[in-house]
Short mmCIF file of C-alpha atoms in Angstrom, two decimals:
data_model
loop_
_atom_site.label_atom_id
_atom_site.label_comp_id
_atom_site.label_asym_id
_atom_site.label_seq_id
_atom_site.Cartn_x
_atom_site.Cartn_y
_atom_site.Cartn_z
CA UNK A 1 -62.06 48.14 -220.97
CA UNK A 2 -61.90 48.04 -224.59
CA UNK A 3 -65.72 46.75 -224.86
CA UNK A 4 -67.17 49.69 -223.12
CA UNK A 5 -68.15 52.96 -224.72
CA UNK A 6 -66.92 54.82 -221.81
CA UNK A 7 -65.04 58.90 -221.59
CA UNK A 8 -62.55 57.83 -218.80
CA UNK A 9 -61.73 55.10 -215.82
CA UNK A 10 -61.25 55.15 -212.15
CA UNK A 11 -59.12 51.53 -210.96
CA UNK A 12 -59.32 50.83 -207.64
CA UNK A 13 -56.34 48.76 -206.76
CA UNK A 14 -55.28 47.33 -202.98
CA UNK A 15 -52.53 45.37 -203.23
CA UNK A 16 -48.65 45.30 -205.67
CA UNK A 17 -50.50 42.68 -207.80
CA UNK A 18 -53.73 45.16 -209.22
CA UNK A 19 -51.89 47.85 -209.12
CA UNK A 20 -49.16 46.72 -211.25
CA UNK A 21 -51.89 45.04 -213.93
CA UNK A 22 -53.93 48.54 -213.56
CA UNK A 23 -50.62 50.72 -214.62
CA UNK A 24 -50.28 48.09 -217.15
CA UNK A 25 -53.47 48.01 -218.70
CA UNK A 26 -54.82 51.96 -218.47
CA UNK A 27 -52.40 53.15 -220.92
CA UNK A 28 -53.82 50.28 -223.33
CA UNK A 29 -57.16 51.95 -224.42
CA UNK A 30 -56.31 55.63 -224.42
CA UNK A 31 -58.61 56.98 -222.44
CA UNK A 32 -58.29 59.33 -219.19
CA UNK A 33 -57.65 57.02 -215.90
CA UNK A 34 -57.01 57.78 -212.56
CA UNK A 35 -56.51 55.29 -210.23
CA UNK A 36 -57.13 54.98 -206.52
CA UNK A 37 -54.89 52.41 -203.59
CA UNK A 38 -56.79 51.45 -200.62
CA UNK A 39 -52.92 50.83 -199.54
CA UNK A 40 -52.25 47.79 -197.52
CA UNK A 41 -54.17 46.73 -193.69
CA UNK A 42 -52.37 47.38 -190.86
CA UNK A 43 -51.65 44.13 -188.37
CA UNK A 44 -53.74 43.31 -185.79
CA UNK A 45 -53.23 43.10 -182.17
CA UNK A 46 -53.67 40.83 -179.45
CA UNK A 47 -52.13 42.40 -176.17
CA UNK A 48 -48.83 43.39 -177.17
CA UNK A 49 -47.92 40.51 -179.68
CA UNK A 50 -48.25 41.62 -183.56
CA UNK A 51 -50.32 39.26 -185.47
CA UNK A 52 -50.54 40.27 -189.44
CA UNK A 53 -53.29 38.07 -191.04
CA UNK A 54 -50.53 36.64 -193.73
CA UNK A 55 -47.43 35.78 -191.31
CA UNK A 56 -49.49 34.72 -188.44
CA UNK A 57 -51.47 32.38 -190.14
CA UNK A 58 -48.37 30.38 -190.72
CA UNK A 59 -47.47 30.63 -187.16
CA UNK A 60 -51.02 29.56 -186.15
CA UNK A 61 -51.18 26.47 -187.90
CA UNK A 62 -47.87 24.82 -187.08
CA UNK A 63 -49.17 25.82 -183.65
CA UNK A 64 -52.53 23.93 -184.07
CA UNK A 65 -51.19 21.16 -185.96
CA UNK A 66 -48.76 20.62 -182.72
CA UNK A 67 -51.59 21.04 -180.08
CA UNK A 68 -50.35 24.09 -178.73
CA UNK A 69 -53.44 26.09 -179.34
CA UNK A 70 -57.25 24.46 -179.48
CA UNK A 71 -59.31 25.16 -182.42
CA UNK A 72 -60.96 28.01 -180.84
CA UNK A 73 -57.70 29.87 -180.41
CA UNK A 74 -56.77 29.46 -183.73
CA UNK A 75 -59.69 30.83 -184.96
CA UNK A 76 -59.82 34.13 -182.32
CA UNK A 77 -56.07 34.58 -183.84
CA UNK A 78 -57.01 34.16 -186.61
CA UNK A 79 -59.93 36.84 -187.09
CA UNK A 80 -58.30 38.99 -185.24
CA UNK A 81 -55.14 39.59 -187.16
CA UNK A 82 -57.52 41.18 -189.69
CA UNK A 83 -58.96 43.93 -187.44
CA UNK A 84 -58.04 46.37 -189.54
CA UNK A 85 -60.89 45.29 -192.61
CA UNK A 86 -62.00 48.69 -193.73
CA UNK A 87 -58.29 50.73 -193.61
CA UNK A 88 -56.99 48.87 -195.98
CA UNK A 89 -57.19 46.01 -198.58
CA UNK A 90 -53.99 44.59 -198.92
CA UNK A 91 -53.06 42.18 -196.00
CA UNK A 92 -49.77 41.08 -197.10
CA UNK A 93 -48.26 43.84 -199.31
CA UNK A 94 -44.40 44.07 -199.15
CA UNK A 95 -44.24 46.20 -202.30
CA UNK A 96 -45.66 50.08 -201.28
CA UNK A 97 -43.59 51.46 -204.18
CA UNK A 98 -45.68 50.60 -206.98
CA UNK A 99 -48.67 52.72 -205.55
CA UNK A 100 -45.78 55.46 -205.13
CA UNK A 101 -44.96 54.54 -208.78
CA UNK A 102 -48.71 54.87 -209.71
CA UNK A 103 -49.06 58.65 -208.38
CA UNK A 104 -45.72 59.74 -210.32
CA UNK A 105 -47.10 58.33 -213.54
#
């Protein structure tokens, strides 16, 4: 940010990783910033088992690699433990304080 000629920033962070850089870096060029969490994606569902796009891919290839599931399985699993694209960005996050942290600062 230090290259641009610019009055203030909006960061648009997702997951614990840019959000911790973002609070991190902002307060390095002194200008106004305000920054914006998509917050994390909600799991997916596939009747009434849970299937979150970072644990269940685990699950899903141990289960392939064993011949429990066919290819085509996996991959049905697979896309839809992501359902949610579009609520959120973060797939994975375990860490919701730091966009808790980023509104108090």
């Amino acid at each position: 940010m230090h290259d641009y000629p610019l009055d203030g920033v909006v960061l648009d962070t997702g997951c614990e990783k840019t959000t911790l850089f973002c609070l991190m870096a902002a307060p390095t060029v002194n200008i106004p910033a305000i920054m914006l969490s998509g917050g994390p994606m909600f799991n997916g569902w596939r009747g009434n088992e849970s299937i979150g796009s970072g644990s269940i891919s685990w699950a899903l290839c141990k289960r392939l690699a064993a011949g429990d599931i066919g290819y085509d399985e996996f991959l049905f699993r697979a896309t839809k433990s992501a359902s949610s694209i579009g609520r959120g960005k973060c797939d994975t996050s375990v860490h919701a304080e730091w966009p808790l942290l980023a509104e108090a600062v």
